[in-house]
XYZ file of C-alpha atoms in Angstrom:
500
model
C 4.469 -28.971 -14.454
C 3.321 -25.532 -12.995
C 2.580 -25.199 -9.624
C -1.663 -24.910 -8.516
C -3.016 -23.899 -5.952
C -6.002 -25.963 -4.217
C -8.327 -23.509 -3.134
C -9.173 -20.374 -5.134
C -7.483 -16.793 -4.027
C -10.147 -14.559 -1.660
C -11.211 -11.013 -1.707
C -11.991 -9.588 1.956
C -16.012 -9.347 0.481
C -16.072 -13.120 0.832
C -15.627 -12.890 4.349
C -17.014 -11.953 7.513
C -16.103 -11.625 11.747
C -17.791 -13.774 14.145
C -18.420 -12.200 17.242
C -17.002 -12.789 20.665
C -17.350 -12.117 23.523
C -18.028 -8.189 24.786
C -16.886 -7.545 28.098
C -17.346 -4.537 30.017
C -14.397 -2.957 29.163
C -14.965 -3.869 25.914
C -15.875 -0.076 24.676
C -14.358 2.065 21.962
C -12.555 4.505 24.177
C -11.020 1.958 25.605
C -9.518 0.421 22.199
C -6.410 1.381 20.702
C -5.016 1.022 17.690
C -0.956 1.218 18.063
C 0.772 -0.546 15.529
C 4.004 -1.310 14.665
C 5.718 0.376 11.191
C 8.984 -1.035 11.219
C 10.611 -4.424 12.187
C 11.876 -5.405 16.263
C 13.419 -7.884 18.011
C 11.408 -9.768 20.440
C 11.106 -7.975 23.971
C 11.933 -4.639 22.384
C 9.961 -1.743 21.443
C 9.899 -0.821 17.476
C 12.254 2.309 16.333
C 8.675 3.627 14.988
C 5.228 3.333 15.946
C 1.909 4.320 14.746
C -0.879 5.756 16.799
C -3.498 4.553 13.917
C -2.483 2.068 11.112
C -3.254 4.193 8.366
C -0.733 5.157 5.728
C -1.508 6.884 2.309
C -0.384 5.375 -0.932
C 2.844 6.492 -2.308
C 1.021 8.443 -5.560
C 0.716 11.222 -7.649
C -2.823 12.032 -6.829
C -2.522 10.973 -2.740
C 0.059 11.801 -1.054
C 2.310 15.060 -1.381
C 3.192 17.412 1.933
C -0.017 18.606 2.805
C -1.682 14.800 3.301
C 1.302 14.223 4.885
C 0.395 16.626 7.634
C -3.051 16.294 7.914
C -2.380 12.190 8.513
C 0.239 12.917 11.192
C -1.833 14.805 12.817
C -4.308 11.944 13.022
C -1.856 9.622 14.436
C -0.857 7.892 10.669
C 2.037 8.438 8.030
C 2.035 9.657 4.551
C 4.501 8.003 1.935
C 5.431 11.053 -0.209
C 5.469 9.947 -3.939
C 8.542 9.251 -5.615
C 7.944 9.641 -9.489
C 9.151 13.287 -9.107
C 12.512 14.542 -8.950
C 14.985 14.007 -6.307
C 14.699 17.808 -5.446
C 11.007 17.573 -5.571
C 10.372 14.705 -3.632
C 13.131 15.910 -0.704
C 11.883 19.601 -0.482
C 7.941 17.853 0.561
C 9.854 16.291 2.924
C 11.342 19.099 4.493
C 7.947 21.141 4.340
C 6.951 18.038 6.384
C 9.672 18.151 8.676
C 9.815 22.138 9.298
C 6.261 22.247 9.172
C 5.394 24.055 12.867
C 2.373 22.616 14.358
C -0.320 24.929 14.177
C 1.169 27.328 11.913
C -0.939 27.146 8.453
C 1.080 28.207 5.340
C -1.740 29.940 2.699
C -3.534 27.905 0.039
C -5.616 30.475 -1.160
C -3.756 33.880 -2.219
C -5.107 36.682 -4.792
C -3.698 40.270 -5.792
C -6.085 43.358 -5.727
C -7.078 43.867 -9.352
C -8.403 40.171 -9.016
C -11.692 40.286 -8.967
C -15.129 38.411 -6.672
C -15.443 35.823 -9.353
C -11.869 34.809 -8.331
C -12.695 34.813 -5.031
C -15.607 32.631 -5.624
C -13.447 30.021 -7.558
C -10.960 30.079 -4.964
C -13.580 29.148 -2.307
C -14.630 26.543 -4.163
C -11.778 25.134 -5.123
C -9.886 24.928 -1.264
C -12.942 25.161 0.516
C -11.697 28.523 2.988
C -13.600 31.268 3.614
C -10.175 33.346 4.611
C -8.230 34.271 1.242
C -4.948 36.469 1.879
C -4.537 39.050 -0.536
C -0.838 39.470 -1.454
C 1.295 41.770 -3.747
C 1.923 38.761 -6.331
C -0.610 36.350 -5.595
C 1.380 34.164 -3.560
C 1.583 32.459 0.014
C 4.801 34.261 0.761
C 4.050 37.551 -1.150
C 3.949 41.378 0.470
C 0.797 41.278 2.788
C -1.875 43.603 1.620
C -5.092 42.428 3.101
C -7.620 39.767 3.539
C -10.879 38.362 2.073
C -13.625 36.580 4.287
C -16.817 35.534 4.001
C -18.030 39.202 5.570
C -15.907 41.429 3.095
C -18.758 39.980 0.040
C -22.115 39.341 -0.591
C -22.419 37.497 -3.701
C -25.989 38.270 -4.331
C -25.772 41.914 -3.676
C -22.268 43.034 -5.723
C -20.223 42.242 -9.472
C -18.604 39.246 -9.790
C -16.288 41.569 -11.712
C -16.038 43.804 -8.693
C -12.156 44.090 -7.738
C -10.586 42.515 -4.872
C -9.364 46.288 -3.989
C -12.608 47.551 -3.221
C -14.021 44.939 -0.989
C -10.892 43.323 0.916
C -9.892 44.264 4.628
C -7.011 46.031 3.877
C -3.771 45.429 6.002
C -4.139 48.562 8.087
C -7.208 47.243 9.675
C -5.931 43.862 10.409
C -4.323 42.520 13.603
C -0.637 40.913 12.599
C 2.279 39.583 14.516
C 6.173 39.076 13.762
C 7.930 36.077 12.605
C 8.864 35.224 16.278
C 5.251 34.540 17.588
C 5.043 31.383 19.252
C 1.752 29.283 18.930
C 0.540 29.901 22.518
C 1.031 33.945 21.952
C -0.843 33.765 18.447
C -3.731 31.759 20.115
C -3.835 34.317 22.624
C -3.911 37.450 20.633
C -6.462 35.763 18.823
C -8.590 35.034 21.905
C -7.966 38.515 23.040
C -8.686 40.445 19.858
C -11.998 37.865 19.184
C -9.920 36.886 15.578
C -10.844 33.790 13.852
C -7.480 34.211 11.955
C -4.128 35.645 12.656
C -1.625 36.526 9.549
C 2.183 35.918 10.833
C 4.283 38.240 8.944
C 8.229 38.480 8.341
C 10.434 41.754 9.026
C 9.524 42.889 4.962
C 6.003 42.307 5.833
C 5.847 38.999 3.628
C 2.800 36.628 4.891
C 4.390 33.351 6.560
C 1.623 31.742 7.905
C -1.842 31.999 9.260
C -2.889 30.602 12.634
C -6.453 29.491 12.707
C -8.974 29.902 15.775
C -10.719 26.695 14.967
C -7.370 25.188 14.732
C -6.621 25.761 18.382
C -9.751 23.291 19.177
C -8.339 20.840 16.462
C -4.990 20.474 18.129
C -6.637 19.859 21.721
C -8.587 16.999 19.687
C -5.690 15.662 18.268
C -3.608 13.605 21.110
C -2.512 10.625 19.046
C -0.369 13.328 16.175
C 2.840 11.362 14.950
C 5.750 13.020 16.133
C 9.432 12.522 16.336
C 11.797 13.195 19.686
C 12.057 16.987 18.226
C 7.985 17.207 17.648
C 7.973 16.996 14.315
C 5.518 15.694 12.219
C 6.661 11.790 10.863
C 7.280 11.387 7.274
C 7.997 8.938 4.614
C 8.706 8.766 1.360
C 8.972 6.525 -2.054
C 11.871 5.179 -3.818
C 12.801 3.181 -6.957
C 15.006 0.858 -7.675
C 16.890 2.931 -10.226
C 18.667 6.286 -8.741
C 18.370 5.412 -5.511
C 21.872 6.088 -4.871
C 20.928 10.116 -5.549
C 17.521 9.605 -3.875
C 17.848 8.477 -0.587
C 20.729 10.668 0.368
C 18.915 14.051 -0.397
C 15.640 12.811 1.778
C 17.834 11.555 4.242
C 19.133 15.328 4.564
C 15.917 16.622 4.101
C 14.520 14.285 7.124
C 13.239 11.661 6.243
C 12.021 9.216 8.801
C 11.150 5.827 6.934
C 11.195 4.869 3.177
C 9.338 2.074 0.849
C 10.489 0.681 -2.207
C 7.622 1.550 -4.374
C 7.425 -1.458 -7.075
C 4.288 -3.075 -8.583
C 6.319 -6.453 -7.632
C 8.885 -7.248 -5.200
C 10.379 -10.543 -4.966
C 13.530 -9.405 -7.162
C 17.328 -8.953 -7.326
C 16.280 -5.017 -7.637
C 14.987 -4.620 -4.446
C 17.504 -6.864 -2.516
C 20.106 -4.141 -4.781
C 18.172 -1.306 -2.664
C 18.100 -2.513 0.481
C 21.920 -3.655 0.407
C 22.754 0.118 -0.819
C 21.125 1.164 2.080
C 22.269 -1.315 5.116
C 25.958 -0.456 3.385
C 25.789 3.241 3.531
C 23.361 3.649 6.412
C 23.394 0.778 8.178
C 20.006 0.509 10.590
C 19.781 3.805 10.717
C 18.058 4.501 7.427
C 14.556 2.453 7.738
C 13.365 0.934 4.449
C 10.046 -1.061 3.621
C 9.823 -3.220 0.366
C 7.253 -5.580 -1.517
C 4.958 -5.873 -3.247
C 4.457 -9.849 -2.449
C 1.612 -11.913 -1.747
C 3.184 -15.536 -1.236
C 5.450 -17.032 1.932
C 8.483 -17.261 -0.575
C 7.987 -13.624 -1.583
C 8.038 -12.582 2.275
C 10.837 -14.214 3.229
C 13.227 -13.336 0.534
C 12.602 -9.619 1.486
C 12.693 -9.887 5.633
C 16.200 -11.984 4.983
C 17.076 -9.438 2.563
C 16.350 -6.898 5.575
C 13.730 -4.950 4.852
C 11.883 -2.841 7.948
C 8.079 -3.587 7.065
C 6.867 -5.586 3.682
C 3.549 -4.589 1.584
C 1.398 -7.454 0.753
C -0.647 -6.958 -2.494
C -0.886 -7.053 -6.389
C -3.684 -5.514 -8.684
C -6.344 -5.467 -5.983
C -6.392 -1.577 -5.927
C -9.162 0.238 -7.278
C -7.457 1.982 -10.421
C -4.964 -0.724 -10.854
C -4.979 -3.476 -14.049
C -1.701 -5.075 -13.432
C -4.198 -8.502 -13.350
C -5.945 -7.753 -16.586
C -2.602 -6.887 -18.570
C -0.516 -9.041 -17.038
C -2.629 -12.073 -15.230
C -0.351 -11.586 -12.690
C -1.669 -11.285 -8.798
C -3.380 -12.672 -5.864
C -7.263 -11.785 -4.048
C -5.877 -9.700 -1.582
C -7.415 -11.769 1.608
C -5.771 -14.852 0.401
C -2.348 -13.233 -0.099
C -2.765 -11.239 3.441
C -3.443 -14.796 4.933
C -0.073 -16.786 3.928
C 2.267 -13.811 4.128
C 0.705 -13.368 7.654
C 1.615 -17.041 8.978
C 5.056 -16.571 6.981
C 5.547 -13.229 9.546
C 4.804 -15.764 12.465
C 7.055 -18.242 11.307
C 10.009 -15.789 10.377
C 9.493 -14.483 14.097
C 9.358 -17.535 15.746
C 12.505 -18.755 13.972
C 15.029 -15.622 14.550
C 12.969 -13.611 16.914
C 12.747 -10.219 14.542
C 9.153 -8.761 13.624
C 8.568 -7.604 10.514
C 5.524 -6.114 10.314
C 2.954 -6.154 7.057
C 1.110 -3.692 5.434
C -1.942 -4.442 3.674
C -1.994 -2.177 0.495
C -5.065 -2.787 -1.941
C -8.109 -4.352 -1.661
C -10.267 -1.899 0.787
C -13.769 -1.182 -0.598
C -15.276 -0.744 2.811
C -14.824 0.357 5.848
C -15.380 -3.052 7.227
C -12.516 -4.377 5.006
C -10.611 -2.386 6.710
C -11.250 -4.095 10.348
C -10.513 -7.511 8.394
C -7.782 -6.957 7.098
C -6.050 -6.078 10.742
C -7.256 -9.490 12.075
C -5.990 -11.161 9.109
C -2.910 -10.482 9.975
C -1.740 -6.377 8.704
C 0.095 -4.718 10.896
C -0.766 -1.529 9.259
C -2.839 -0.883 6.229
C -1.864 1.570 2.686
C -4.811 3.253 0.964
C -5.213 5.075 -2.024
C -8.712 5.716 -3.218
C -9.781 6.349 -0.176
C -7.254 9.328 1.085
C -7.740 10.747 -2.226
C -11.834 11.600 -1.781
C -10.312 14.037 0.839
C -9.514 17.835 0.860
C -6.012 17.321 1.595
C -4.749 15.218 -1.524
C -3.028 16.815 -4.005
C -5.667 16.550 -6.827
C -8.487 19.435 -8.179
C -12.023 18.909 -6.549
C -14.406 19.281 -10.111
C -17.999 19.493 -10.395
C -18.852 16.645 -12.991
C -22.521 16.720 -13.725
C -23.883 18.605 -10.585
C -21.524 15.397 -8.423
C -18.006 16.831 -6.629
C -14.884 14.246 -7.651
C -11.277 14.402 -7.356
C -9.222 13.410 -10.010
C -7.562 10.057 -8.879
C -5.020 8.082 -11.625
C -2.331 5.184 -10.772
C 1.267 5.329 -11.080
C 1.128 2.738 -13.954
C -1.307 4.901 -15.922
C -0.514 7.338 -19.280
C -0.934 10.380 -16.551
C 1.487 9.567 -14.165
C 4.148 7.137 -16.844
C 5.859 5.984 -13.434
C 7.666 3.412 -15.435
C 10.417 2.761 -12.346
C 7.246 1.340 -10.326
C 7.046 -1.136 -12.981
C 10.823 -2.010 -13.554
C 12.360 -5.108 -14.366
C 15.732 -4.375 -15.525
C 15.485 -3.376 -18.858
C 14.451 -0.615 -21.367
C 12.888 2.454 -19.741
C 10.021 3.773 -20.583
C 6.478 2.575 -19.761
C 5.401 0.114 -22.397
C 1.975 -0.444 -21.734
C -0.908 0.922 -19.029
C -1.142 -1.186 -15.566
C -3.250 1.695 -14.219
C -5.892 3.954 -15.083
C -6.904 7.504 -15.010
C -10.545 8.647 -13.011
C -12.361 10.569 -10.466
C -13.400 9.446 -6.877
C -16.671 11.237 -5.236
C -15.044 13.923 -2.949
C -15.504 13.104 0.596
C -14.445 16.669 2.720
C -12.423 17.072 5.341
C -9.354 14.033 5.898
C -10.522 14.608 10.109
C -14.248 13.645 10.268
C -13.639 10.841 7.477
C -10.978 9.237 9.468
C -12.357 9.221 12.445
C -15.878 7.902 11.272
C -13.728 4.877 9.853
C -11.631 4.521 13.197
C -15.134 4.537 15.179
C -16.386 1.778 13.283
C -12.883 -0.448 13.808
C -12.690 0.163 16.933
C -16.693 -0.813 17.478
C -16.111 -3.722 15.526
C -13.511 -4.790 17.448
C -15.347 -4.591 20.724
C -17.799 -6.984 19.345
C -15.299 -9.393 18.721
C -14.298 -8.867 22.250
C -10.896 -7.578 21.873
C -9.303 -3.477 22.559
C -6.088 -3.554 20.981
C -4.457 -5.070 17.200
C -2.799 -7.873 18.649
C -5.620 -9.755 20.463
C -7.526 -9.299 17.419
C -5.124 -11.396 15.347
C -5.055 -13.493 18.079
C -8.757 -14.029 18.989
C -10.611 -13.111 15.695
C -13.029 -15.566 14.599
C -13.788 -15.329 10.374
C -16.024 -17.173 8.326
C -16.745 -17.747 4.450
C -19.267 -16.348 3.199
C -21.644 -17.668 0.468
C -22.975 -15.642 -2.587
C -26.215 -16.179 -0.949
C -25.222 -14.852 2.057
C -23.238 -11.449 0.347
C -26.987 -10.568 -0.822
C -28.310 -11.557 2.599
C -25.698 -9.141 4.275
C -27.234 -5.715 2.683
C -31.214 -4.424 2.027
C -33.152 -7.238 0.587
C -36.886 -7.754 0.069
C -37.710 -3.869 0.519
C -38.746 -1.298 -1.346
C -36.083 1.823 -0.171
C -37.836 5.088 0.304
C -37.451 8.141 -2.069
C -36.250 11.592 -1.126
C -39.788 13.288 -2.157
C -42.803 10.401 -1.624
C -45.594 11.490 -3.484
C -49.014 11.598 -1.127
């Protein structure tokens, strides 16, 4: 007879925190939010850490080299996605890993005989005011001027007025050579009242651009992910298919972690991986697995060795693994047992092997629960993909900004490895779907709005750091009656324009 469970499986919307009591040093500066990524012994210090526990989804439409900059700035890690090729995949990586702090390679390049309306597209598509007008068109092309906001007025010329006549050519620009180090650029900005500085090569190919505004950012950036040689932290998604040609080239492109990205992982496959791995890199290599959302599913992957495991199956927002398949778990109910199965594992053999919470977040709040459920660290798709720095096009649907947003097991992205099990290739059917999120802006002022309201909510539960709030944490059920309670009830909300 099959197995049932007792009680039904829980989404984090049927919960809530109870608070405790708020000391006085009980304030959000005071907070932090250092996590664990990979697995420790007890007494030691993990091989990596998190200054935020954030990490972006390892998809098409989330996380390619530029999120994974922008997040490590913020103190998080980006999981580059792996249904690209091998060369693909490992040369994000490396921008990652050369990327110099600071040092802004060009989004938004256009020749001369382009003309405004280009310009005007361009703006709206990256959101920069500073356009670098090369020979070709291209980040690395000859240098031949600029384009700001105060080389146009769009009101008062052409939109088919060429990029020629209105550009700051090159001979009126301040440059600098290859060599410039970031404290020279800043100050040749500062002295030449700049707000952006094109570094140039010895053939007078752009490079880079250093930003003044990004000068500011950096100062406001203390908690930025870095290895021992202060570069930026990167990982990156595998299968359990060519791994054998995969990991190698990220490993030599610098790699610092990698996660088995699978739709389910309690299987032979992923043991396969992670014994590949341990064989040819010993500890050295750092690899997460899952997806599970049971004790039994947990343990077979920490004995198997794995360096974090993902909790979670069809909870995210474009997934349909549960509707195809019926196969899955409410994403607070899963969190919960996997979470005591960490405890037990680490009370029996003395290793940590921290969770990560992937699926499931609708609001910010969720967030905040799922961390005193029991994650470690959390993985989030739909919401790093509202931002400017995932790899999708911002569109204007019906007067509303979106960016395109599609799943791994969707038509679009056909990444049929996600969904192996050993047999044909090919993806047979959808588990994923293809749509737009509302675009949100900037990945900075997003995050940090979400990490104010943790770190709040944490002080009302009386606690300034992750592990006391597992520890302390106090949640309740929450009735249907109570969900409606919970939001505006019983009013009549105000309109933009009130008629007198």
């Amino acid at each position: 007879m099959a197995h049932y469970y007792s009680e039904p499986s829980r989404t984090f919307s049927e919960y809530l925190l109870v608070p405790g009591y708020t000391s006085p040093e009980c304030v959000p500066d005071n907070v932090t939010l250092c996590a664990p990524l990979v697995k420790f012994k007890k007494g030691e210090e993990p091989a990596i850490k998190l200054n935020v526990p954030f990490t972006s989804a390892i998809m098409q439409s989330v996380s390619n080299d530029t999120m994974a900059i922008a997040l490590a700035k913020e103190g998080g890690i980006s999981f580059i996605y792996g249904s690209q090729s091998i060369e693909a995949e490992a040369a994000m990586v490396a921008s990652v890993k050369n990327h110099k702090a600071g040092f802004v390679v060009s989004d938004s390049n256009i020749t001369p005989d382009q003309t405004l309306a280009d310009v005007i597209a361009l703006r709206e598509l990256h959101g920069h005011s500073t356009i670098a007008v090369t020979d070709n068109g291209k980040a690395n092309g000859k240098l031949l001027g600029i384009v700001t906001s105060r080389d146009y007025r769009v009101s008062r010329m052409s939109t088919d007025t060429k990029v020629s006549e209105f550009m700051t050519p090159l001979e009126k620009l301040v440059i600098a050579p290859k060599e410039t180090t970031l404290k020279e650029a800043n100050d040749i900005i500062w002295d030449h009242k700049l707000n952006s500085l094109p570094i140039v090569d010895d053939n007078g190919n752009l490079m880079y651009f250093v930003f003044r505004k990004d000068y500011s950012q950096h100062k406001d950036n203390p908690l930025e992910l870095l290895d021992n040689q202060k570069r930026y932290i990167v990982g990156a998604g595998i299968n359990t298919r060519d791994y054998a040609e995969r990991v190698p080239a990220l490993v030599e492109a610098g790699v610092d972690v990698l996660c088995i990205d699978s739709s389910e992982g309690y299987s032979c496959w992923q043991k396969q991986t992670i014994d590949y791995i341990r064989a040819n890199y010993g500890d050295t290599v750092k690899i997460g697995a899952g997806n599970v959302v049971d004790r039994d599913g947990f343990m077979f992957l920490a004995e198997a060795g794995a360096d974090f495991i993902k909790v979670g199956i069809g909870g995210g927002s474009i997934c349909i693994t549960r509707e195809q398949k019926g196969i899955g778990r409410g994403q607070a109910t899963a969190l919960i047992e996997v979470a005591a199965a960490r405890d037990e594992y680490f009370e029996k053999t003395g290793i940590y092997v921290p969770i990560c919470s992937d699926g499931g977040i609708v609001h910010d709040y969720h967030m905040t629960l799922a961390l005193a459920m029991g994650a470690d660290f959390l993985m989030l798709g739909r919401y790093f993909a509202r931002f400017d720095e995932s790899p999708t096009e911002k569109l204007n649907i019906n007067g509303t900004y979106v960016k395109e947003y599609w799943g791994e097991g969707s038509n679009r992205a056909r990444n049929w490895q996600r969904y192996d099990l050993g047999g044909k290739t090919g993806l047979s059917f959808e588990e994923g779907v293809d749509s737009y999120v509302t675009y949100a802006g900037s990945l900075h002022d997003n995050l940090q709005r979400s990490i104010y309201k943790i770190k709040s909510t944490m002080c009302n539960c009386g606690v300034i750091n992750l592990a006391d709030l597992q520890k302390e944490a106090k949640i309740t059920l929450v009735s249907a009656t109570s969900i409606v309670e919970g939001g505006y009830h019983d009013v009549v909300l105000k309109t933009a324009n009130p008629k007198i």
